[in-house]
Coordinates of C-alpha atoms and ligand atoms in Angstrom, one line a residue:
Chain A
M1 CA -31.9 -11.1 -1.2
N2 CA -28.9 -11.0 1.1
T3 CA -25.6 -10.8 -0.7
V4 CA -23.3 -13.6 0.9
F5 CA -20.4 -13.2 -1.5
E6 CA -19.1 -10.8 -3.8
Y7 CA -16.2 -10.6 -6.2
T8 CA -13.4 -8.3 -4.6
K9 CA -13.3 -4.8 -6.3
G10 CA -9.5 -5.3 -5.8
M11 CA -9.4 -7.9 -8.8
R12 CA -10.1 -6.8 -12.3
E13 CA -12.4 -8.9 -14.3
K14 CA -9.9 -10.4 -16.5
E15 CA -9.3 -14.0 -17.4
M16 CA -6.2 -15.3 -15.7
H17 CA -3.2 -16.7 -17.5
Y18 CA -2.1 -18.7 -14.6
C19 CA -2.2 -22.6 -14.8
P20 CA -5.0 -24.5 -13.4
G21 CA -4.5 -25.1 -9.6
C22 CA -1.7 -22.4 -9.3
T23 CA -2.1 -20.6 -6.0
H24 CA -0.8 -17.1 -7.5
G25 CA -4.4 -16.5 -8.1
I26 CA -5.5 -17.1 -4.5
A27 CA -2.5 -14.9 -3.2
H28 CA -3.5 -12.0 -5.6
R29 CA -7.0 -12.2 -4.3
L30 CA -6.1 -12.2 -0.6
I31 CA -4.0 -9.0 -0.9
M32 CA -6.7 -7.3 -2.9
E33 CA -9.5 -8.2 -0.5
V34 CA -7.4 -6.9 2.3
L35 CA -6.8 -3.6 0.6
E36 CA -10.4 -3.3 -0.5
E37 CA -11.7 -3.9 3.3
R38 CA -9.5 -1.1 4.5
G39 CA -10.7 1.2 1.6
A40 CA -7.2 1.3 0.4
L41 CA -7.3 0.3 -3.3
G42 CA -7.0 3.8 -4.5
N43 CA -4.1 4.8 -2.3
T44 CA -1.9 1.6 -2.9
I45 CA 1.2 1.2 -5.4
G46 CA 2.4 -2.4 -5.9
V47 CA 5.5 -3.7 -7.5
S48 CA 5.2 -6.9 -9.7
P49 CA 8.3 -9.1 -10.2
V50 CA 9.8 -11.2 -12.9
G51 CA 8.4 -14.3 -12.9
C52 CA 4.8 -15.8 -13.7
S53 CA 3.2 -13.2 -11.8
I54 CA 5.1 -10.3 -13.8
V55 CA 1.5 -9.3 -15.3
A56 CA -0.1 -9.2 -11.8
H57 CA -1.0 -5.7 -12.8
Q58 CA -3.5 -7.0 -15.2
Y59 CA -5.5 -8.6 -12.5
M60 CA -4.9 -6.2 -9.3
N61 CA -6.8 -3.0 -9.4
V62 CA -4.4 -0.9 -7.9
D63 CA -1.5 1.4 -9.5
M64 CA 1.5 -0.9 -10.3
L65 CA 4.8 -1.2 -12.1
E66 CA 7.0 -4.0 -13.2
S67 CA 10.5 -4.3 -11.5
P68 CA 13.6 -5.8 -13.3
H69 CA 14.4 -9.3 -11.9
G70 CA 14.9 -9.1 -8.0
R71 CA 15.0 -5.6 -7.6
A72 CA 11.4 -5.0 -6.4
P73 CA 12.5 -3.9 -3.0
A74 CA 14.8 -1.1 -4.3
V75 CA 11.9 0.1 -6.7
A76 CA 9.3 0.1 -3.6
S77 CA 12.0 2.0 -1.6
G78 CA 12.0 4.8 -4.3
I79 CA 8.2 4.9 -4.5
K80 CA 7.7 5.3 -0.8
R81 CA 10.1 8.1 -0.7
V82 CA 7.9 9.9 -3.0
H83 CA 4.5 8.9 -1.6
P84 CA 5.2 8.1 2.1
E85 CA 1.5 8.0 2.9
S86 CA 0.6 5.3 0.3
Y87 CA 0.5 1.7 0.8
V88 CA 3.3 0.2 -1.2
F89 CA 4.0 -3.5 -1.5
T90 CA 6.1 -5.9 -3.5
Y91 CA 5.0 -9.3 -4.8
Q92 CA 7.9 -11.6 -5.6
G93 CA 8.6 -15.3 -6.5
D94 CA 11.3 -17.5 -4.9
G95 CA 13.6 -17.1 -8.0
D96 CA 13.2 -13.6 -7.9
L97 CA 13.6 -12.6 -4.2
A98 CA 15.7 -15.6 -2.9
S99 CA 18.1 -15.7 -5.6
I100 CA 19.0 -12.8 -8.0
G101 CA 17.3 -10.3 -5.4
T102 CA 18.8 -11.4 -2.0
S103 CA 20.7 -8.2 -1.9
E104 CA 17.8 -5.9 -2.2
I105 CA 15.3 -7.7 0.0
I106 CA 18.0 -7.8 2.9
H107 CA 18.8 -4.3 2.7
A108 CA 15.2 -3.0 2.4
A109 CA 14.8 -5.0 5.6
E110 CA 17.9 -3.6 7.0
R111 CA 16.6 0.1 6.4
G112 CA 13.3 -0.8 8.1
E113 CA 11.6 0.4 5.0
H114 CA 7.9 1.1 5.2
F115 CA 6.4 -1.5 2.8
C116 CA 5.3 -4.9 2.8
T117 CA 6.8 -7.9 0.7
F118 CA 4.6 -10.9 -0.3
F119 CA 7.0 -13.8 -1.0
I120 CA 5.6 -16.6 -3.1
N121 CA 7.7 -19.8 -2.4
N122 CA 6.7 -22.4 -4.8
A123 CA 10.2 -24.1 -4.5
I124 CA 10.6 -23.7 -8.5
Y125 CA 11.3 -21.3 -11.4
G126 CA 7.8 -21.3 -12.7
M127 CA 8.0 -18.9 -15.6
T128 CA 11.3 -20.2 -17.1
G129 CA 9.8 -23.8 -17.1
G130 CA 10.8 -25.5 -13.9
Q131 CA 14.6 -25.0 -13.2
M132 CA 15.9 -25.6 -9.6
A133 CA 15.3 -22.4 -7.4
P134 CA 17.4 -21.7 -4.1
T135 CA 14.1 -23.0 -2.4
T136 CA 13.9 -26.3 -4.3
L137 CA 13.9 -29.0 -1.6
V138 CA 16.8 -31.7 -1.5
G139 CA 15.4 -34.7 -3.6
Q140 CA 12.9 -32.4 -5.5
K141 CA 13.3 -32.9 -9.4
A142 CA 13.8 -29.8 -11.5
T143 CA 14.9 -29.4 -15.1
T144 CA 18.3 -28.5 -13.9
C145 CA 18.5 -31.3 -11.4
V146 CA 16.5 -34.0 -13.2
E147 CA 17.6 -36.7 -10.7
G148 CA 16.6 -34.4 -7.9
R149 CA 18.5 -31.7 -6.0
T150 CA 21.6 -33.0 -4.1
V151 CA 23.5 -31.2 -1.4
K152 CA 26.7 -32.4 -2.9
Q153 CA 26.0 -30.5 -6.2
A154 CA 23.7 -27.6 -5.0
G155 CA 23.8 -27.4 -1.3
F156 CA 20.7 -26.6 0.9
P157 CA 17.5 -24.8 0.4
L158 CA 17.4 -21.3 1.5
R159 CA 14.7 -20.5 4.3
M160 CA 14.0 -16.9 3.7
S161 CA 11.6 -16.1 6.7
E162 CA 14.3 -17.3 9.0
I163 CA 16.9 -15.1 7.5
M164 CA 14.7 -12.1 7.5
S165 CA 13.6 -12.6 11.1
Q166 CA 17.6 -11.9 12.1
I167 CA 17.1 -8.4 10.6
D168 CA 16.3 -5.7 13.2
G169 CA 14.3 -3.5 10.6
A170 CA 12.0 -6.5 9.7
V171 CA 9.5 -6.1 12.5
Y172 CA 6.9 -8.6 11.2
V173 CA 7.8 -11.9 9.6
E174 CA 5.5 -14.7 9.0
R175 CA 5.1 -17.7 7.0
V176 CA 1.9 -19.0 5.9
S177 CA 0.6 -21.8 3.6
L178 CA -2.1 -21.7 0.7
A179 CA -2.8 -25.3 1.0
T180 CA -6.3 -25.5 2.8
P181 CA -9.2 -23.1 3.2
A182 CA -8.3 -22.8 7.1
E183 CA -4.7 -21.9 6.2
I184 CA -5.9 -19.4 3.5
R185 CA -7.8 -17.5 6.1
K186 CA -4.8 -17.4 8.3
A187 CA -2.7 -16.0 5.4
K188 CA -5.2 -13.3 4.9
K189 CA -4.8 -12.3 8.6
A190 CA -1.0 -12.3 8.1
I191 CA -1.4 -10.0 5.0
S192 CA -3.6 -7.6 6.8
K193 CA -1.2 -7.5 9.9
A194 CA 1.6 -6.7 7.3
F195 CA -0.4 -3.6 6.0
D196 CA -1.0 -2.5 9.7
V197 CA 2.7 -2.6 10.3
Q198 CA 3.1 -0.3 7.4
K199 CA 0.3 2.0 8.2
N200 CA 1.8 2.4 11.7
K201 CA 5.3 3.1 10.3
Q202 CA 6.6 0.4 12.5
G203 CA 9.1 -1.1 10.1
F204 CA 9.5 -3.6 7.2
A205 CA 6.8 -6.5 7.0
F206 CA 7.5 -9.8 5.3
V207 CA 4.9 -12.6 4.5
E208 CA 6.0 -15.9 2.9
L209 CA 3.1 -17.9 1.4
L210 CA 4.1 -21.5 0.5
S211 CA 2.5 -22.0 -2.9
T212 CA 2.2 -24.7 -5.5
C213 CA 3.4 -25.0 -9.3
P214 CA 1.3 -28.0 -10.3
T215 CA 2.9 -27.6 -14.0
N216 CA 6.4 -27.6 -13.1
W217 CA 6.3 -30.0 -10.3
G218 CA 4.4 -32.5 -12.7
M219 CA 1.3 -33.2 -10.4
S220 CA -2.2 -32.7 -10.6
P221 CA -3.5 -29.6 -8.6
T222 CA -4.8 -31.9 -5.7
D223 CA -1.5 -33.8 -5.8
A224 CA 0.4 -30.6 -5.5
I225 CA -1.6 -29.6 -2.4
V226 CA -0.8 -32.8 -0.6
W227 CA 3.0 -32.6 -1.8
L228 CA 3.2 -29.0 -0.3
K229 CA 1.8 -30.3 3.0
D230 CA 4.0 -33.4 3.1
N231 CA 7.2 -32.0 1.9
M232 CA 7.4 -28.1 2.1
V233 CA 5.8 -27.7 5.5
P234 CA 8.4 -30.0 7.3
Y235 CA 11.5 -28.0 5.8
Y236 CA 9.6 -24.6 5.9
P237 CA 7.5 -24.5 9.2
V238 CA 4.5 -22.4 9.0
K239 CA 4.7 -19.8 11.8
K240 CA 5.1 -16.2 12.9
F241 CA 8.7 -15.5 13.4
K242 CA 8.6 -12.1 14.7
D243 CA 6.0 -9.5 15.8
V244 CA 7.7 -6.4 17.3
E245 CA 5.4 -3.6 18.2
E246 CA 8.0 -0.7 17.5
V247 CA 11.5 -0.4 16.1
Chain B
M1 CA 22.0 34.7 -12.7
A2 CA 23.3 34.5 -9.2
E3 CA 26.8 35.7 -8.2
K4 CA 29.8 33.7 -9.2
Q5 CA 31.4 31.5 -6.4
L6 CA 34.4 29.1 -6.4
M7 CA 32.9 25.5 -6.2
K8 CA 34.2 22.0 -6.6
G9 CA 32.7 20.3 -9.7
N10 CA 30.8 17.6 -8.0
E11 CA 29.3 19.7 -5.3
A12 CA 28.3 22.3 -8.0
F13 CA 26.6 19.5 -9.9
A14 CA 24.6 18.5 -6.9
T15 CA 23.6 22.1 -6.3
A16 CA 22.4 22.7 -9.7
A17 CA 20.3 19.5 -9.5
I18 CA 18.6 20.6 -6.3
N19 CA 18.1 24.1 -7.9
A20 CA 16.4 22.4 -10.8
G21 CA 13.9 20.8 -8.3
C22 CA 15.5 17.4 -8.0
R23 CA 14.3 16.0 -4.5
Y24 CA 15.4 12.4 -4.8
Y25 CA 18.9 11.0 -5.0
F26 CA 20.2 7.3 -4.8
G27 CA 23.8 6.3 -5.1
Y28 CA 26.6 4.1 -4.1
P29 CA 30.0 5.1 -3.5
I30 CA 32.6 5.2 -6.3
T31 CA 35.5 7.4 -7.0
P32 CA 35.5 10.2 -8.7
Q33 CA 31.9 11.4 -7.8
N34 CA 31.8 10.7 -4.1
E35 CA 31.2 14.4 -3.3
I36 CA 27.6 14.0 -5.0
P37 CA 26.3 11.6 -2.7
E38 CA 28.0 13.2 0.3
F39 CA 26.6 16.4 -0.5
M40 CA 23.1 15.0 -1.1
S41 CA 23.2 13.1 2.1
R42 CA 23.5 16.6 4.0
E43 CA 21.3 18.7 2.0
L44 CA 18.3 17.0 0.4
A45 CA 16.3 16.4 3.7
K46 CA 16.3 20.3 4.3
Y47 CA 14.3 20.6 1.0
G48 CA 11.8 17.8 2.3
G49 CA 13.4 15.4 -0.2
A50 CA 15.1 12.1 0.4
F51 CA 18.6 10.5 0.1
I52 CA 19.3 6.7 0.1
Q53 CA 22.8 5.3 0.2
A54 CA 21.9 2.1 -1.7
E55 CA 23.5 -1.2 -1.3
S56 CA 24.7 -1.2 -4.9
E57 CA 24.4 0.6 -8.3
L58 CA 21.6 -2.1 -9.1
A59 CA 19.6 -1.0 -6.1
A60 CA 20.2 2.7 -6.7
V61 CA 19.0 2.7 -10.3
N62 CA 16.0 0.8 -9.4
M63 CA 15.2 3.2 -6.4
A64 CA 15.5 5.8 -9.1
Y65 CA 13.1 4.0 -11.3
G66 CA 10.5 3.7 -8.6
A67 CA 10.7 7.3 -7.5
A68 CA 10.5 8.3 -11.1
A69 CA 7.5 6.2 -11.8
A70 CA 6.0 7.9 -8.7
G71 CA 6.5 11.3 -10.2
G72 CA 9.6 12.6 -8.4
R73 CA 12.5 14.6 -9.9
V74 CA 15.4 12.0 -9.5
L75 CA 19.2 12.2 -9.9
L76 CA 21.5 9.2 -9.9
S77 CA 25.1 9.5 -10.1
S78 CA 28.0 7.2 -10.6
S79 CA 31.4 6.5 -12.5
S80 CA 32.1 4.1 -15.5
P81 CA 31.7 0.6 -13.9
G82 CA 28.8 1.6 -11.7
V83 CA 26.9 3.1 -14.7
A84 CA 27.7 -0.3 -16.6
L85 CA 25.9 -2.0 -13.7
M86 CA 22.8 0.3 -14.0
Q87 CA 22.5 -0.2 -17.7
E88 CA 20.0 -3.0 -17.6
S89 CA 17.8 -0.6 -15.7
I90 CA 18.5 2.4 -17.7
S91 CA 17.1 0.3 -20.7
L92 CA 13.9 -0.4 -18.6
I93 CA 13.4 3.1 -17.5
A94 CA 13.6 4.2 -21.1
S95 CA 11.1 1.2 -22.0
V96 CA 8.7 2.4 -19.5
E97 CA 9.3 6.1 -20.7
L98 CA 10.2 7.8 -17.4
P99 CA 12.5 10.8 -16.7
V100 CA 15.7 10.1 -14.8
V101 CA 19.0 12.2 -14.9
I102 CA 22.2 10.5 -14.4
I103 CA 25.4 12.0 -13.9
N104 CA 28.6 9.8 -15.1
V105 CA 32.0 11.1 -13.7
M106 CA 33.8 9.1 -16.3
R107 CA 37.2 7.2 -15.2
G108 CA 39.4 4.7 -16.9
G109 CA 38.4 1.4 -18.0
P110 CA 37.9 -1.5 -18.8
G111 CA 37.1 -3.5 -15.8
I112 CA 37.7 -1.8 -12.5
G113 CA 40.1 0.5 -14.4
S114 CA 41.7 3.5 -13.0
I115 CA 40.2 6.4 -11.1
Q116 CA 41.8 9.0 -13.3
P117 CA 39.7 10.9 -16.1
S118 CA 38.9 9.2 -19.2
Q119 CA 36.5 9.2 -22.2
A120 CA 36.3 5.5 -22.9
D121 CA 32.7 5.5 -21.8
Y122 CA 31.7 7.3 -25.3
D123 CA 30.4 3.7 -26.6
Q124 CA 28.8 2.7 -23.3
V125 CA 26.7 5.8 -23.2
T126 CA 25.9 6.4 -26.9
V127 CA 25.8 3.0 -28.7
G128 CA 26.2 0.5 -25.9
G129 CA 24.3 0.6 -22.7
G130 CA 21.5 -1.7 -21.9
N131 CA 19.7 -4.2 -24.2
G132 CA 17.0 -3.3 -27.0
D133 CA 16.0 -0.5 -29.0
Y134 CA 16.3 2.9 -27.2
K135 CA 18.7 5.8 -26.8
T136 CA 20.0 7.7 -23.9
I137 CA 20.2 11.6 -24.4
V138 CA 23.8 12.5 -23.5
Y139 CA 25.3 15.8 -22.7
A140 CA 29.0 16.5 -22.2
P141 CA 30.1 19.6 -20.4
S142 CA 33.5 21.1 -20.7
S143 CA 33.6 23.2 -17.5
I144 CA 31.7 23.3 -14.2
Q145 CA 29.6 26.2 -15.4
E146 CA 28.4 24.3 -18.5
A147 CA 27.8 21.1 -16.4
C148 CA 25.6 23.1 -14.1
D149 CA 23.7 24.5 -16.9
M150 CA 23.4 21.3 -18.6
I151 CA 22.1 19.2 -15.5
Y152 CA 19.5 22.1 -14.8
K153 CA 18.2 21.7 -18.3
A154 CA 18.6 17.9 -18.2
F155 CA 15.6 17.6 -15.8
D156 CA 13.2 19.4 -18.3
V157 CA 14.6 17.5 -21.4
A158 CA 14.2 14.1 -19.4
E159 CA 10.4 15.1 -18.5
E160 CA 9.7 16.5 -22.1
Y161 CA 11.0 13.3 -23.8
R162 CA 10.1 11.0 -20.8
N163 CA 13.6 9.4 -21.3
P164 CA 16.8 9.0 -19.1
V165 CA 19.3 12.1 -19.8
M166 CA 23.0 11.4 -19.0
I167 CA 25.6 14.2 -18.2
C168 CA 29.0 12.7 -19.1
A169 CA 31.6 14.7 -17.3
D170 CA 35.0 13.3 -16.8
G171 CA 36.9 13.1 -13.4
M172 CA 38.8 16.3 -14.3
I173 CA 35.8 18.4 -14.4
G174 CA 34.2 16.5 -11.3
Q175 CA 37.3 17.2 -9.0
M176 CA 38.5 20.6 -10.0
M177 CA 37.3 23.9 -8.7
E178 CA 36.0 26.8 -10.8
P179 CA 33.9 29.9 -10.5
V180 CA 30.4 29.2 -11.2
A181 CA 27.0 31.1 -11.2
L182 CA 24.2 28.7 -10.1
P183 CA 21.0 28.5 -12.0
E184 CA 17.8 30.1 -10.4
P185 CA 16.0 27.6 -7.9
V186 CA 12.8 26.2 -9.0
E187 CA 9.8 24.7 -7.1
P188 CA 9.5 21.1 -7.6
V189 CA 6.1 19.3 -8.2
M190 CA 5.8 17.2 -5.0
G191 CA 3.1 15.3 -3.0
E192 CA -0.6 15.9 -4.2
E193 CA 0.5 18.1 -7.0
I194 CA 2.1 15.2 -8.7
R195 CA -1.4 13.7 -9.4
K196 CA -2.3 16.9 -11.2
K197 CA 0.7 17.7 -13.0
K198 CA 2.0 14.3 -14.0
P199 CA -1.1 12.3 -15.0
W200 CA 1.1 9.3 -16.2
A201 CA 2.7 8.9 -12.7
L202 CA 1.9 6.1 -10.1
T203 CA -0.1 8.1 -7.2
G204 CA -2.8 5.5 -6.3
H205 CA -6.0 5.8 -8.3
R206 CA -8.0 7.2 -5.6
N207 CA -11.2 5.4 -7.3
E208 CA -11.1 8.4 -9.7
R209 CA -9.4 7.0 -12.8
E210 CA -8.5 3.4 -14.2
R211 CA -5.5 1.8 -12.3
H212 CA -2.2 2.7 -14.0
A213 CA 0.0 -0.3 -15.1
L214 CA 3.6 0.8 -16.1
N215 CA 5.0 -2.5 -18.1
S216 CA 8.1 -3.3 -19.8
V217 CA 7.1 -6.9 -20.7
W218 CA 5.4 -7.6 -23.8
L219 CA 4.3 -11.4 -24.1
Q220 CA 3.0 -10.7 -27.7
Q221 CA 5.9 -9.6 -30.1
D222 CA 3.7 -7.9 -32.6
L223 CA 2.3 -5.5 -29.8
L224 CA 6.1 -4.7 -28.8
E225 CA 6.9 -3.7 -32.3
E226 CA 3.7 -1.4 -32.2
Y227 CA 5.0 0.1 -29.0
I228 CA 8.4 0.7 -30.3
D229 CA 6.9 2.5 -33.3
A230 CA 4.9 4.6 -31.0
Y231 CA 7.5 6.0 -29.0
W232 CA 10.3 6.0 -31.7
P233 CA 9.5 9.4 -33.2
K234 CA 10.7 11.0 -30.0
F235 CA 14.2 9.9 -30.9
E236 CA 13.8 11.2 -34.3
K237 CA 12.8 14.6 -33.0
A238 CA 15.7 14.5 -30.4
E239 CA 18.0 14.1 -33.5
R240 CA 16.5 17.1 -35.2
E241 CA 16.1 19.5 -32.1
L242 CA 18.8 18.4 -29.5
Q243 CA 22.1 18.6 -31.2
E244 CA 24.4 20.9 -29.8
W245 CA 27.9 22.0 -30.3
E246 CA 30.4 24.9 -30.3
D247 CA 32.4 25.9 -33.4
F248 CA 35.7 27.5 -32.3
M249 CA 37.8 29.1 -35.3
T250 CA 36.3 26.6 -37.9
E251 CA 35.5 29.3 -40.5
D252 CA 38.7 28.9 -42.6
A253 CA 40.1 25.7 -41.0
E254 CA 41.9 23.3 -43.0
V255 CA 42.4 21.3 -40.2
L256 CA 39.4 20.5 -37.7
Y257 CA 39.8 19.1 -34.2
V258 CA 36.6 17.3 -32.7
A259 CA 36.8 17.1 -29.0
Y260 CA 34.4 17.0 -26.0
G261 CA 34.7 17.6 -22.2
S262 CA 37.8 18.6 -20.7
T263 CA 39.8 17.3 -23.6
A264 CA 38.1 20.0 -25.7
R265 CA 39.8 22.8 -23.3
I266 CA 43.3 21.2 -24.4
A267 CA 42.4 21.0 -27.9
K268 CA 41.3 24.7 -27.8
E269 CA 44.7 25.8 -26.6
A270 CA 46.4 23.5 -29.2
V271 CA 44.3 25.6 -31.8
V272 CA 45.5 28.8 -30.5
A273 CA 49.1 27.6 -30.4
L274 CA 48.9 26.5 -34.1
R275 CA 47.0 29.5 -35.2
N276 CA 49.9 31.5 -33.8
E277 CA 52.2 29.6 -36.2
G278 CA 49.9 30.3 -39.2
V279 CA 48.3 27.0 -39.2
K280 CA 44.6 27.1 -40.0
V281 CA 43.0 24.9 -37.4
G282 CA 39.6 24.9 -35.7
L283 CA 37.7 22.9 -33.3
I284 CA 34.2 21.3 -33.3
R285 CA 33.1 20.7 -29.8
P286 CA 30.2 18.3 -29.4
K287 CA 28.0 19.2 -26.5
T288 CA 25.5 16.4 -27.1
L289 CA 27.1 13.0 -27.7
W290 CA 23.7 11.6 -28.4
P291 CA 22.1 12.9 -30.6
F292 CA 25.7 13.5 -32.2
P293 CA 26.0 16.9 -33.8
E294 CA 26.1 15.9 -37.4
K295 CA 24.9 19.3 -38.4
A296 CA 28.3 20.6 -37.5
F297 CA 29.8 18.8 -40.4
E298 CA 27.5 19.9 -43.1
N299 CA 30.0 22.2 -44.6
L300 CA 33.5 20.8 -44.8
D301 CA 34.8 23.0 -47.8
G302 CA 38.5 23.3 -47.5
V303 CA 38.9 20.9 -44.8
K304 CA 41.7 18.3 -45.4
D305 CA 41.9 16.6 -42.2
V306 CA 39.5 15.9 -39.3
I307 CA 41.1 14.9 -36.0
S308 CA 39.3 13.3 -33.1
V309 CA 41.0 14.2 -30.0
E310 CA 39.9 12.1 -27.2
L311 CA 40.9 9.7 -24.1
S312 CA 40.2 6.4 -25.7
K313 CA 42.2 3.9 -27.4
A314 CA 39.7 2.6 -29.8
G315 CA 38.9 6.0 -31.0
Q316 CA 35.3 5.6 -29.9
L317 CA 34.3 9.3 -30.7
K318 CA 36.3 9.0 -34.2
R319 CA 33.8 6.4 -35.3
D320 CA 31.0 8.9 -35.0
V321 CA 33.2 11.7 -36.6
R322 CA 33.9 9.4 -39.6
L323 CA 30.3 8.8 -40.1
A324 CA 29.5 12.6 -40.0
V325 CA 32.5 13.3 -42.4
E326 CA 31.2 10.8 -45.0
G327 CA 34.5 10.5 -46.8
R328 CA 34.9 14.3 -47.5
A329 CA 38.2 14.6 -45.3
R330 CA 40.6 12.2 -43.9
V331 CA 39.8 11.2 -40.3
S332 CA 42.6 10.7 -37.7
L333 CA 43.1 10.2 -34.0
I334 CA 45.2 11.9 -31.4
N335 CA 44.4 10.0 -28.2
R336 CA 45.6 8.9 -24.6
Y337 CA 43.8 6.3 -22.5
G338 CA 43.8 4.4 -19.2
G339 CA 43.7 7.7 -17.3
M340 CA 46.5 9.4 -18.9
L341 CA 45.7 13.0 -20.4
L342 CA 46.8 15.1 -23.4
D343 CA 48.4 18.2 -22.9
P344 CA 48.2 21.0 -25.8
A345 CA 52.1 20.6 -26.7
E346 CA 51.6 16.8 -27.5
V347 CA 48.3 17.8 -29.6
V348 CA 50.4 20.2 -31.6
E349 CA 53.1 17.9 -32.2
R350 CA 50.9 15.0 -33.2
T351 CA 48.8 17.3 -35.4
K352 CA 51.9 18.2 -37.3
K353 CA 52.8 14.7 -37.9
I354 CA 49.5 13.9 -39.3
M355 CA 49.5 17.0 -41.5
E356 CA 52.9 15.9 -43.0
E357 CA 51.4 12.4 -43.6
V358 CA 49.0 14.2 -46.0
K359 CA 51.5 15.6 -48.2
Ligands
TPP1 C1 17.7 -10.5 -15.6 C2 17.1 -11.6 -15.9 N1 17.5 -12.8 -15.8 C3 16.6 -13.9 -16.0 C4 15.3 -13.7 -16.4 C5 14.5 -14.8 -16.7 N2 13.5 -15.2 -15.8 C6 12.2 -14.8 -16.0 S1 11.1 -15.5 -14.9 C7 12.4 -16.2 -13.8 C8 12.3 -17.0 -12.7 C9 11.3 -16.6 -12.0 O1 11.0 -17.5 -10.9 P1 10.2 -17.2 -9.5 O2 10.8 -15.8 -9.1 O3 10.3 -18.3 -8.6 O4 8.8 -17.1 -10.1 P2 7.5 -18.2 -10.4 O5 7.5 -17.9 -11.8 O6 8.0 -19.4 -9.9 O7 6.3 -17.6 -9.8 C10 13.7 -16.0 -14.7 C11 15.0 -16.5 -14.2 C12 14.8 -12.4 -16.6 N3 13.6 -12.2 -17.0 N4 15.7 -11.4 -16.3
SF4_2 S1 4.1 -22.3 -14.2 FE1 3.7 -22.7 -11.9 S2 3.8 -20.7 -10.9 FE2 3.4 -20.4 -13.2 S3 1.4 -20.1 -13.4 FE3 1.9 -22.2 -13.9 S4 1.6 -23.2 -12.0 FE4 1.7 -21.2 -11.6
MG3 MG1 8.9 -19.7 -8.0

């Protein structure tokens, strides 16, 4: 019999703690499939954030460590100095990267660090129970803005890919979505491209993945997908922002 | 031992670290320790190592965390408020059991404070620091030579105990010049060697072993209690084996000074001056602040007064002294603070006042 599909060796056979319909699991699998396909699982060191994905190391079959909240890009910079020939990546949520960790992500990009960052934008603080994130959309409800985010009270949501693309050391910046199978395939290509950029020592690579948090959005998984398409994509355009061959 | 050469404290500290096999340094500018990052930025690349001027102390300590997890020999340095900013991750490094050496060239506080020498970080480094149940092993040198020897040893202690080790120097020792014989260079464990020599390090599993996951979070509290129980014996071992101090004219002493760092040099001069007047004074000089050298206080026969001589308003060292004295003598304080220093004459005069109060 021909094998048409196999579970990636990049994922450990563990029951996941993520909520039904959460796209963290999809993002994990895409990164691990890409590493497996390039035979790199044994030569990769990952950094997990503070957020729902703090225990990503329970699922991903690569060496990993946890970072303090927001500091993953600094941790990865240190790892890369000791193992410059290994693949190094950070996996970070929007509270982690776009709030407490803005300084570390900007300066890792500024230095043109040779690692990749996968940025899970679900427009909410998932793990702590649905507080407003810097990425929460105007009008979107959260536990610290129950009537919906207002510009008057909390200002405008932060577009991280747009910011990152202004930094010379970031040579590859793309925003993808995990809403449909076709888009998930495109997301995998972007992840693969980010690892190419790292392998070729071209500079810093950043992939933003528009994601869902059905639990804290208060929606069914299918409604969450529709909400992502109708609300997030108009504000966070899905596109390649930057692809420079050499810095 | 190499020949003695005249060196500025901070540069000697950095050289001692390189000779100990340190190849990774991360730091952010802060007076009075700037010569350390400046020196490392010039030197480390020559040894195949790496220097990053971090965007903040928060980033610096986390770069150190990453490099230590990857199996590198790592040095951090900063001064009091910068060390305060690092404490969250020092706690995390201890929780994951990684070796990192930190030089704290202390300055006056609280807040942004002053850039002059101070010892008001005693609480921060010995009992304060980050959150949770852990200890930082702390050495306190009183000369540039001693600082170099302690830094050299600290890398081995950090790896043996898999724990952060701090060298608490003050601005005086960091900035002055003294003759120093540098310790012999050792070859560091780098690259592929790390996999063999440091099996706990993150190196990539090469499809040869289970993946390593270094975690600090415990979502099940009973497991965290078990984990703390599993690593706690090393702190008990440290308390048994790492206590270090110097006794100076303590044998027949009726008055005992306790002082560390550059202040101990001033206290020593006061001892000599008072001995010349026939007063029986001695000095216990802690070389480790944690573990505190309680053993030095085992025999206090004939001692009437124990005096903590330190650069801190609150008498931070005095609290540990009082715990070690356990009510067997009166414990007093001779101090300056905020960046002001004691001189031997002031110590002598204030000692006499304290002795009069006894009568
Ligand atoms: C220093 C610190 N501050 C706050 C927290 C609490 N905290 C845990 S997860 C989290 C937010 C994570 O949100 P996000 O990065 O968006 O990840 P998600 O859970 O949505 O994937 C916060 C604030 C912490 N653990 N550490
Ligand atoms: S809370 Fe949200 S982000 Fe976290 S696991 Fe559940 S759905 Fe996913
Ligand atoms: Mg989030």
